Coordinates of C-alpha atoms in Angstrom, one line a residue:
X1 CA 120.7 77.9 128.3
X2 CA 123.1 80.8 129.1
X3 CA 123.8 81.4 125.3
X4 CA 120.1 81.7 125.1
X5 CA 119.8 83.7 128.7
X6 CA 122.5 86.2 126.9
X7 CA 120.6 86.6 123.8
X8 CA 117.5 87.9 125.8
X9 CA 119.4 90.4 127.9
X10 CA 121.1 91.6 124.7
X11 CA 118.8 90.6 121.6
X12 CA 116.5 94.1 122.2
X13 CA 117.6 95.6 119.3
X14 CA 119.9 94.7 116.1
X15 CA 123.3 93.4 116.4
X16 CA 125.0 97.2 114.0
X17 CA 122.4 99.2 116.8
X18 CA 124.1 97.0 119.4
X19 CA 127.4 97.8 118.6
X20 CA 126.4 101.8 117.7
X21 CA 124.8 102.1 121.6
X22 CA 128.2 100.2 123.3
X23 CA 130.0 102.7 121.2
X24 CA 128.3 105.8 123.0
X25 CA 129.0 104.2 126.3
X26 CA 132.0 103.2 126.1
X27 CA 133.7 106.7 123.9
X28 CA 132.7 108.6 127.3
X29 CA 134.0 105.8 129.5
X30 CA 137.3 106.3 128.1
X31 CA 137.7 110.1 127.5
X32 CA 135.6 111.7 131.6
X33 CA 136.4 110.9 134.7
X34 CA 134.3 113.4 137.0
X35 CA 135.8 114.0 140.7
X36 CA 132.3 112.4 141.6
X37 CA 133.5 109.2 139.9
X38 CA 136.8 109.1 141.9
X39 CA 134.7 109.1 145.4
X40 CA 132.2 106.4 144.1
X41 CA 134.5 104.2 143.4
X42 CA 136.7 105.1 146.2
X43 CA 133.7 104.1 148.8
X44 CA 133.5 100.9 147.1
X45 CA 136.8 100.1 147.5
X46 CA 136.4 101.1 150.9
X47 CA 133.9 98.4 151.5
X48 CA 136.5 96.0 152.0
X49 CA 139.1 98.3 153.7
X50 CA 136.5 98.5 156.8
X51 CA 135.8 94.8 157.1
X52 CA 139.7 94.0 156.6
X53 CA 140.4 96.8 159.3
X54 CA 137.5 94.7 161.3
X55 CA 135.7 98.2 161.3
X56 CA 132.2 97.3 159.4
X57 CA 130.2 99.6 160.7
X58 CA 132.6 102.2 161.3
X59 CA 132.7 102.6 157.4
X60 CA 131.4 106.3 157.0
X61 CA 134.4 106.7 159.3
X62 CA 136.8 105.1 157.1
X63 CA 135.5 107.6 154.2
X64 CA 136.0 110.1 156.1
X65 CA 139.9 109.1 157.0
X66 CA 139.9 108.4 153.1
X67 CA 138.8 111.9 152.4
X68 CA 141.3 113.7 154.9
X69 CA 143.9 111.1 153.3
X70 CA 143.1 113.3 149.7
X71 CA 141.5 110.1 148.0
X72 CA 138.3 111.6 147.7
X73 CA 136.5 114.9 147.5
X74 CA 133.4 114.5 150.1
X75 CA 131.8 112.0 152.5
X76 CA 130.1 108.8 151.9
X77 CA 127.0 109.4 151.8
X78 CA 125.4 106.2 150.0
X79 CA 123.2 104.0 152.1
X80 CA 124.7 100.3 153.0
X81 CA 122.6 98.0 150.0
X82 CA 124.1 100.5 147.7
X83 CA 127.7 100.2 149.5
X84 CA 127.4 96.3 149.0
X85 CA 126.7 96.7 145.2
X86 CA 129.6 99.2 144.7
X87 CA 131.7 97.2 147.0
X88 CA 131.7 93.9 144.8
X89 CA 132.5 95.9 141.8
X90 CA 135.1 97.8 143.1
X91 CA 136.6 94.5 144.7
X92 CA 139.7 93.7 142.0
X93 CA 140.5 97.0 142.6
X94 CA 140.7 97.2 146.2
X95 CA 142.6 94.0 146.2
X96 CA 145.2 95.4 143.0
X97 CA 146.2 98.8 145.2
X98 CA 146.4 96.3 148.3
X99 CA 149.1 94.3 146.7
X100 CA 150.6 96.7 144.4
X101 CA 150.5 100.3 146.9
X102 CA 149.9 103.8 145.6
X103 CA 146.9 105.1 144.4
X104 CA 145.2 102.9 142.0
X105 CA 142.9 105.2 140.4
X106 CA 145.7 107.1 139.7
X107 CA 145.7 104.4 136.5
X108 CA 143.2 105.5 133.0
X109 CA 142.8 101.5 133.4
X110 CA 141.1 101.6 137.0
X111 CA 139.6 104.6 135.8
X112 CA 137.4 102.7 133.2
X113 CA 136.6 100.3 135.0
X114 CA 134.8 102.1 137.9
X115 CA 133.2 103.7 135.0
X116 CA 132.2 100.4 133.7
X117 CA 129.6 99.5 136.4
X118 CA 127.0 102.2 135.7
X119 CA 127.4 101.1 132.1
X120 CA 126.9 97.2 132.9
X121 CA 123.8 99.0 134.7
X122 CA 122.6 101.2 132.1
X123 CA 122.1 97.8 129.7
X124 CA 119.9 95.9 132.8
X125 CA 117.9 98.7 133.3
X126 CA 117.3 98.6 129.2
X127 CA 116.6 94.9 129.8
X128 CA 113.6 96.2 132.5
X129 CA 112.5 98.7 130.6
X130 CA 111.4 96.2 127.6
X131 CA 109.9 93.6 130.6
X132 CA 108.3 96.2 131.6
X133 CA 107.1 97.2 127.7
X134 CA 106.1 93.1 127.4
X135 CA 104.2 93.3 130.2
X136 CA 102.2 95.9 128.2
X137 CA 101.5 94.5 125.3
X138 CA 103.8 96.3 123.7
X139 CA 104.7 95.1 120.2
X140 CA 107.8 93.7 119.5
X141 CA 108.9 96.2 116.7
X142 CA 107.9 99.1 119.4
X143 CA 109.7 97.4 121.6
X144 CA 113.1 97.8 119.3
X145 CA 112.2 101.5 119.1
X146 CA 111.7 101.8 123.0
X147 CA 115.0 100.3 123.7
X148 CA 116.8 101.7 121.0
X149 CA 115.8 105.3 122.3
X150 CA 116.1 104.8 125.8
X151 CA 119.7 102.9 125.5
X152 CA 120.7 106.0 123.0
X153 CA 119.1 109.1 124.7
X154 CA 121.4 111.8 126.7
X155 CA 119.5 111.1 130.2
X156 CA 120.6 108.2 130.6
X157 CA 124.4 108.2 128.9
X158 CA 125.1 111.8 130.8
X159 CA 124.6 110.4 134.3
X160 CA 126.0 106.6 133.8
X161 CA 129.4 107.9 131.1
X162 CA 130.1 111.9 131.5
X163 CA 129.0 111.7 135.5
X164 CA 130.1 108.5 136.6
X165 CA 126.7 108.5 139.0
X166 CA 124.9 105.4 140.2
X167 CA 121.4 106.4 140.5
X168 CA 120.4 103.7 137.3
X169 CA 121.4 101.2 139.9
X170 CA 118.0 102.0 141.6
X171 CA 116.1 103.2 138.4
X172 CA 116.7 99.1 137.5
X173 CA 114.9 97.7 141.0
X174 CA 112.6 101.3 140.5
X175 CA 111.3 100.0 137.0
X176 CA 110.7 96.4 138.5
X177 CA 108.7 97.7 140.9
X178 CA 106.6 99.5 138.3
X179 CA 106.2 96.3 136.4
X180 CA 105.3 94.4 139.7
X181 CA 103.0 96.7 140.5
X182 CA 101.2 96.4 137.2
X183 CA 101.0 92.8 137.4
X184 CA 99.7 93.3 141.0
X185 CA 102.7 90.8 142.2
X186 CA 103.0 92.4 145.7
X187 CA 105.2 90.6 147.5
X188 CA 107.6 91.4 144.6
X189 CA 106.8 95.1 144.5
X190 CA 107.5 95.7 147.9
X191 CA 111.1 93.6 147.9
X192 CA 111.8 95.8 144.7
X193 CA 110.7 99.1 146.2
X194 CA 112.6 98.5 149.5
X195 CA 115.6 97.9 147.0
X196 CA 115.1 100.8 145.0
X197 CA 114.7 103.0 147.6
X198 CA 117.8 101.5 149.1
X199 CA 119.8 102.7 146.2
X200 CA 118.4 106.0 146.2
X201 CA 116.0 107.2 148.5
X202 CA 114.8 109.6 145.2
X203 CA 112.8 106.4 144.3
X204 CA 110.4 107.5 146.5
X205 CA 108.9 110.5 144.5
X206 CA 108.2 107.8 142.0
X207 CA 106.7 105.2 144.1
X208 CA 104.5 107.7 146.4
X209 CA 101.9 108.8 143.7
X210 CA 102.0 105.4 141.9
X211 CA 100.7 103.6 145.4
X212 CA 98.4 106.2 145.9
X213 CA 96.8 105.5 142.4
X214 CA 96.4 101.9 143.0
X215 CA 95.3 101.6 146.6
X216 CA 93.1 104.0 148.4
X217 CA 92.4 102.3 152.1
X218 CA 95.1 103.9 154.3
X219 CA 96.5 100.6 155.8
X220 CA 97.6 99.2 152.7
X221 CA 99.3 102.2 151.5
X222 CA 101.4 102.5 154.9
X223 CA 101.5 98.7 154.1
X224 CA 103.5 99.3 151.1
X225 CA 104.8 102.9 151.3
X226 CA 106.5 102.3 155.1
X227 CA 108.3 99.4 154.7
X228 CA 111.0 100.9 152.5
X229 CA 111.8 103.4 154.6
X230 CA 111.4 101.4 157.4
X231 CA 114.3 99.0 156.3
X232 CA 116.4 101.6 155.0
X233 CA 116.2 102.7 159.0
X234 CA 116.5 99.6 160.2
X235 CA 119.8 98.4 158.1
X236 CA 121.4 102.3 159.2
X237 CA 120.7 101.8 162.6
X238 CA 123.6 100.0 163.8
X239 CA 125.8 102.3 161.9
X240 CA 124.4 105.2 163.6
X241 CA 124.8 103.2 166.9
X242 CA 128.6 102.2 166.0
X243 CA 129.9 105.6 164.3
X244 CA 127.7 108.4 164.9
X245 CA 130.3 110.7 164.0
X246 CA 130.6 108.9 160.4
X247 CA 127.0 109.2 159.7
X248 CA 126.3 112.4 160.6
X249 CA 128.8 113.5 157.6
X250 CA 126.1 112.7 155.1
X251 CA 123.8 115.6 157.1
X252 CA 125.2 118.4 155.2
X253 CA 124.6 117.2 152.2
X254 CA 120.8 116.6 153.2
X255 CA 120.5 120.4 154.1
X256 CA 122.1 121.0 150.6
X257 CA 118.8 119.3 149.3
X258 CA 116.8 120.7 152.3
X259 CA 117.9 124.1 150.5
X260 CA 117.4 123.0 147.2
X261 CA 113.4 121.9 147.9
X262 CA 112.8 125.4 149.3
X263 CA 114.8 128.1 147.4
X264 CA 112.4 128.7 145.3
X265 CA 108.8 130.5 146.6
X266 CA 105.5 132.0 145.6
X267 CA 104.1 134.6 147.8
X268 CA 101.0 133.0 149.5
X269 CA 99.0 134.4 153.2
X270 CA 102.0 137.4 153.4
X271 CA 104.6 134.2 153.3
X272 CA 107.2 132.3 150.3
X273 CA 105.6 129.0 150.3
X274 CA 107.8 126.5 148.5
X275 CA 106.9 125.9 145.0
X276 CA 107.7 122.6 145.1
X277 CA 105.7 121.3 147.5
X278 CA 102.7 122.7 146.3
X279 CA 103.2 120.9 142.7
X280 CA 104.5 117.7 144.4
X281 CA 101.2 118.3 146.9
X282 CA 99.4 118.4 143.5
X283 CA 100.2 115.1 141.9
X284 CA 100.2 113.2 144.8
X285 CA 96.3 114.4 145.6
X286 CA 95.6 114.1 142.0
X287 CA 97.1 110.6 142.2
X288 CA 95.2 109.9 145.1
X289 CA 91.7 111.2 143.7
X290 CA 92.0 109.4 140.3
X291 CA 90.6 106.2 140.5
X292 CA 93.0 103.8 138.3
X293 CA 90.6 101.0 137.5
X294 CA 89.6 101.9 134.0
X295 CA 93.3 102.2 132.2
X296 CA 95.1 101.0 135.1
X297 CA 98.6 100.8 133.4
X298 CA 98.0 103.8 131.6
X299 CA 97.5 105.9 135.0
X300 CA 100.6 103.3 136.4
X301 CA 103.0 105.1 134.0
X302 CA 101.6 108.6 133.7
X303 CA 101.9 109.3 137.2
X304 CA 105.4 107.7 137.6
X305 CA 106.4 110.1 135.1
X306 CA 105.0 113.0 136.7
X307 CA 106.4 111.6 140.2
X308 CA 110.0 113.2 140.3
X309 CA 109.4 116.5 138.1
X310 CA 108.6 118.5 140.6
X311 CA 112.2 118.3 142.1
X312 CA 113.6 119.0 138.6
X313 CA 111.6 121.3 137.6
X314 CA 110.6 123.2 140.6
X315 CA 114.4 123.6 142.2
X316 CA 118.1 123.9 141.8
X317 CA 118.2 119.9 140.3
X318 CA 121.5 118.2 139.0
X319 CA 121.3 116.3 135.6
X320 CA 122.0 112.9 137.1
X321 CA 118.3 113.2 138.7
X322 CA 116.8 113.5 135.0
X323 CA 117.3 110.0 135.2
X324 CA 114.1 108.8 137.5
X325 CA 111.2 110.0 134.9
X326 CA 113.2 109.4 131.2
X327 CA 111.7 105.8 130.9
X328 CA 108.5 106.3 132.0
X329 CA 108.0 109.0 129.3
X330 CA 109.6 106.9 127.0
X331 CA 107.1 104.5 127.5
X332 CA 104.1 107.1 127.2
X333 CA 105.4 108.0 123.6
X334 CA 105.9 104.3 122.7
X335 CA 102.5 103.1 123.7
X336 CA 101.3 105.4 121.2
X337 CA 100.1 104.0 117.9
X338 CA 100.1 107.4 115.7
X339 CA 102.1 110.4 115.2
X340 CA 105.0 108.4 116.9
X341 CA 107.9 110.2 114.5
X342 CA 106.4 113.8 115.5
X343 CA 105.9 112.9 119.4
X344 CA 110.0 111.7 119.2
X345 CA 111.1 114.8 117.6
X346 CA 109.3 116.7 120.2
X347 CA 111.6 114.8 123.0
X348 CA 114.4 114.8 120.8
X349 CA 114.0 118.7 121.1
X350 CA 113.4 119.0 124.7
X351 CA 116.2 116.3 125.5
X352 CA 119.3 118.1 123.9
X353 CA 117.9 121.9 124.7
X354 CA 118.4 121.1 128.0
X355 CA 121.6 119.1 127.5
X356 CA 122.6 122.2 125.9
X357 CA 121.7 124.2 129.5
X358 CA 123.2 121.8 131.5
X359 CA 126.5 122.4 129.5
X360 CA 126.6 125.6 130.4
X361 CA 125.2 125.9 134.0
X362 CA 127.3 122.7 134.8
X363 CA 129.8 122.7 132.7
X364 CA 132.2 122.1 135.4
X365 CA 130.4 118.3 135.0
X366 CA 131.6 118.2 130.8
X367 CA 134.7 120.7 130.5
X368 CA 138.1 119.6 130.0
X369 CA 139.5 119.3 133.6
X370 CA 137.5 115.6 133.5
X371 CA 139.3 114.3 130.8
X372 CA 143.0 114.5 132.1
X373 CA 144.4 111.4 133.3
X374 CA 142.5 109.2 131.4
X375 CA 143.4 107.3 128.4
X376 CA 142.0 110.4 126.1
X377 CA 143.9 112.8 128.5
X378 CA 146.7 110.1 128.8
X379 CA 147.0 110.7 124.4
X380 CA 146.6 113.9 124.0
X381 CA 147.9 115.9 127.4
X382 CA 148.5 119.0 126.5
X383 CA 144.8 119.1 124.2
X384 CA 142.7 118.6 127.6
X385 CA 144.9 121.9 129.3
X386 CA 142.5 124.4 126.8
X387 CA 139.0 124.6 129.1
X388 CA 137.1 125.8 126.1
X389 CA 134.1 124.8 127.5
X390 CA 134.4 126.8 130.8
X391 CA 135.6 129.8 128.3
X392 CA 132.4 129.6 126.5
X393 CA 130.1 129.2 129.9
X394 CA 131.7 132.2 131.2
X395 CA 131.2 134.3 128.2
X396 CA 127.5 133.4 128.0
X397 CA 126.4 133.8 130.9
X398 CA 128.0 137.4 131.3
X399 CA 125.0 139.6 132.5
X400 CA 125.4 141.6 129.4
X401 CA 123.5 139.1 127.5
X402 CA 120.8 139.1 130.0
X403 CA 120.8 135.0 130.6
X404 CA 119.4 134.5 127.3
X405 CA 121.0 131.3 128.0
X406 CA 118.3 130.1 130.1
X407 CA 115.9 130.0 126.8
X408 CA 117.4 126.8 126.5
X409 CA 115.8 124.9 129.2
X410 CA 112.1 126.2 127.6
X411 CA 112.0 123.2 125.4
X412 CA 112.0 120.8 128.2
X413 CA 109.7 122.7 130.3
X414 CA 106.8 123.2 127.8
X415 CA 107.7 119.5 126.8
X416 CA 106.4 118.2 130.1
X417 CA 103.7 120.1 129.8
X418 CA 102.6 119.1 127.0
X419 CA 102.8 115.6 127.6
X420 CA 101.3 116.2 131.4
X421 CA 98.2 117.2 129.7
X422 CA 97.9 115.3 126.1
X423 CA 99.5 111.9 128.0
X424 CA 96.9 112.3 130.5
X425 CA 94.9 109.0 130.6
X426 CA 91.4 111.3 131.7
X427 CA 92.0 113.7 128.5
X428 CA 91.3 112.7 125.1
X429 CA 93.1 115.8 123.5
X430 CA 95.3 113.6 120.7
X431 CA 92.9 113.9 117.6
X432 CA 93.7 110.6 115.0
X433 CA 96.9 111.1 112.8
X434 CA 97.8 110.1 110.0
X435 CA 101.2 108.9 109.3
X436 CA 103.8 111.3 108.5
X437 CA 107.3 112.2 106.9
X438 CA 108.4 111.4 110.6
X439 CA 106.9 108.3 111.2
X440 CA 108.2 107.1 107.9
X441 CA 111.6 108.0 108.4
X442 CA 111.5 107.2 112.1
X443 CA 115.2 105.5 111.9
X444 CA 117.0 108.9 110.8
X445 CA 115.0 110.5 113.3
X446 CA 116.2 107.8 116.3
X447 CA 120.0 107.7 114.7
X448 CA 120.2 111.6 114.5
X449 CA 119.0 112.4 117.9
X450 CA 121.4 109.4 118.9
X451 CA 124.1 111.5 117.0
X452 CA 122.9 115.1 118.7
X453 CA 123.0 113.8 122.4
X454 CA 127.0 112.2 121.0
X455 CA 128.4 115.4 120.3
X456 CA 126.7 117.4 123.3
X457 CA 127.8 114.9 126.0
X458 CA 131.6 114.6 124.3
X459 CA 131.2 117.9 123.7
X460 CA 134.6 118.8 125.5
X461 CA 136.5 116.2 123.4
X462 CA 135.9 117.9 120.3
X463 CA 136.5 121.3 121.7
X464 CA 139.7 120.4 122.5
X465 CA 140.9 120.5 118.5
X466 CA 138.6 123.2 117.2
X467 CA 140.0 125.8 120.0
X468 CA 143.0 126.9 117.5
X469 CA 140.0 127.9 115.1
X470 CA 138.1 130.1 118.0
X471 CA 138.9 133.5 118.7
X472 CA 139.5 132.6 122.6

């Protein structure tokens, strides 16, 4: 039964692409260690040091002692469900430093295996994607496609390996949501929303528009929509009672976002009206207009990909967040029968462009500085000391080249648009094709894209031993 339970969870593919996708986890799991990384698993460790100090729900208190103490860079500012996940996989190393002293993550071994939970996570949420696929009626040869793309694609190895972040925690209880709602298993939705959204409130964007597709009479939606963030209240609350102080550290990084959503204007009545809102406005009236009988599932996924673009698209977003629509326009391109080799190019494209931008307005996420002290850094020490990466940021973004830079988030940009409008369940702009060099040769295509988003997100490892060849 487990043997058979194992096969399952791991038998979406085969057993050489198995091995290729643990390879691209586990290279970057070795070689980064972002200062993001240190607090996450620093705040699961410290999980355990509030209940053995008998100080539960002082915790964001203890974070904060933690933080003055120099063992991590900012607050905690993850809600509790999320806290509790973290905290059992940080457990062995909570009880190691407790027995042994010093500072554990001072070790490329405790290192990796912080790193080693989003990873674990990475493959469930590849094991809900192709439930989700199933549920369908996708075939099973799509199916190996789906996975293969997903598991191998830059949104979701950048976040989980090079970033260290936990946000495919909730994209797994996110996606079966989706599939519950499909199958029109409420009780299930609703435990899986409130579980999603207690991982990261972001799941919200997603599950707004998707609710207001599929019910129209006000009670239920506040039936399904208010719950989640009703709980999420509810389970803070005696936090916020206990250690007001503690929580109220996570409020500055709340007006971060605050600033984020409404940086960027348009000029409407004599007043800068947020841009975003007006596009998020926009989907969630469109999904709220559309009747989703005829191509229910269709609509389902259309509009969960559209659900989160506005805050990437339409603000100052960080790459981690590119996580939250990735499947769902996975899935888009997958359920389509013909002209499936030219459709992945096109993502293939759009994905690594704006890996590409993302290396250079972020490069402090991918440069050098995040591979010291870990077993790459531990090998090669005075290698990871030559920031190439931050050389080559700095140089290209010097005003004398007039941001030219920014070209290379275009791809991505006029990629969602595209598929916004020829994905669009009401438009029937996709004229029959007929199978091409692409879809012939569909495997290169999947294994060099896999190859592409390798190089970009390691891109810092390879720098390191080319920099005697630069002119810098």
């Amino acid at each position: 039964m487990i043997k058979a339970d194992i096969k399952g969870f791991f038998g979406h593919c085969k057993k050489k692409d198995l091995f290729f996708l643990a390879f691209l986890f586990i290279f970057p799991s070795l070689c980064f260690f972002y200062v993001d990384s240190r607090a996450i698993v620093r705040q699961g460790m410290n999980f355990w040091r509030a209940i053995a100090e008998g100080r539960f729900f002082e915790y964001y208190s203890v974070n904060l002692e933690s933080q003055a103490a120099g063992e991590m860079n900012f607050a905690a500012n993850y809600d509790m469900f999320m806290n509790l996940l973290n905290g059992i996989w940080q457990l062995p190393l909570y009880v190691i430093e407790r027995i042994a002293g010093g500072d554990i993550l001072a070790s490329p071994f405790a290192k990796f295996w912080g790193l080693l939970q989003p990873v674990l996570y990475s493959f469930i949420s590849g094991h809900q994607l192709i439930l989700l696929a199933k549920t369908l009626g996708m075939a099973e040869e799509r199916r190996e496609k789906l996975y293969f793309l997903y598991m191998s694609g830059v949104f979701l190895i950048m976040p989980s390996c090079i970033l260290g972040q936990l946000d495919v925690v909730g994209l797994c209880f996110l996606l079966a949501a989706v599939r519950a709602l499909i199958e029109k298993k409420e009780r299930r939705f609703l435990i899986c929303a409130i579980l999603a959204v207690q991982c990261k409130n972001f799941a919200i964007f997603v599950l707004l528009p998707v609710v207001l597709l599929t019910e129209k009479n006000v009670f239920r939606i506040m039936a399904k929509l208010l719950p989640p963030v009703a709980v999420l209240w509810l389970v803070g609350l005696p936090f916020s009672i206990a250690d007001p102080a503690g929580v109220a550290a996570k409020n500055p990084r709340l007006w971060i976002l605050a600033d984020y959503m409404t940086r960027a204007r348009v000029e409407l009545f004599g007043f800068g009206v947020p841009v975003l809102f007006i596009f998020m406005g926009l989907v969630v009236m469109a999904a709220y207009y559309v009747s989703g009988k005829e191509r229910r599932e269709d609509w389902i996924l259309y509009f969960a990909f559209l659900g989160m673009l506005p805050m990437l698209v339409f603000q100052h977003s960080h790459p981690q967040w590119m996580i939250y629509p990735y499947p769902f326009g996975l899935l888009l391109l997958c359920k389509k029968e013909k002209g499936f080799g030219k459709s992945v190019f096109f993502e293939s494209v759009a994905g690594l462009s704006q890996l590409a931008a993302y290396l250079i307005s972020f490069q402090f996420v991918f440069n050098s500085d995040n591979l010291k002290k870990t077993f790459f850094g531990t090998l090669f020490p005075d290698e990871v000391k030559r920031n190439v990466l931050e050389r080559i940021s700095d140089i290209v973004m010097d005003e004398r080249y007039f941001n030219f830079w920014t070209l290379a988030f275009v791809p991505f940009v006029i990629w969602v648009a595209g598929m916004a409008l020829f994905y669009c369940p009401a438009l029937k702009l996709r004229k029959a094709e007929e199978e091409g060099w692409l879809d012939k040769n569909i495997g290169l295509l999947m294994h060099l894209r896999a190859l592409g988003g390798f190089l970009l997100c390691n891109i810092s490892v390879f720098l390191v031993f080319i920099r005697p060849f630069l002119k810098f």
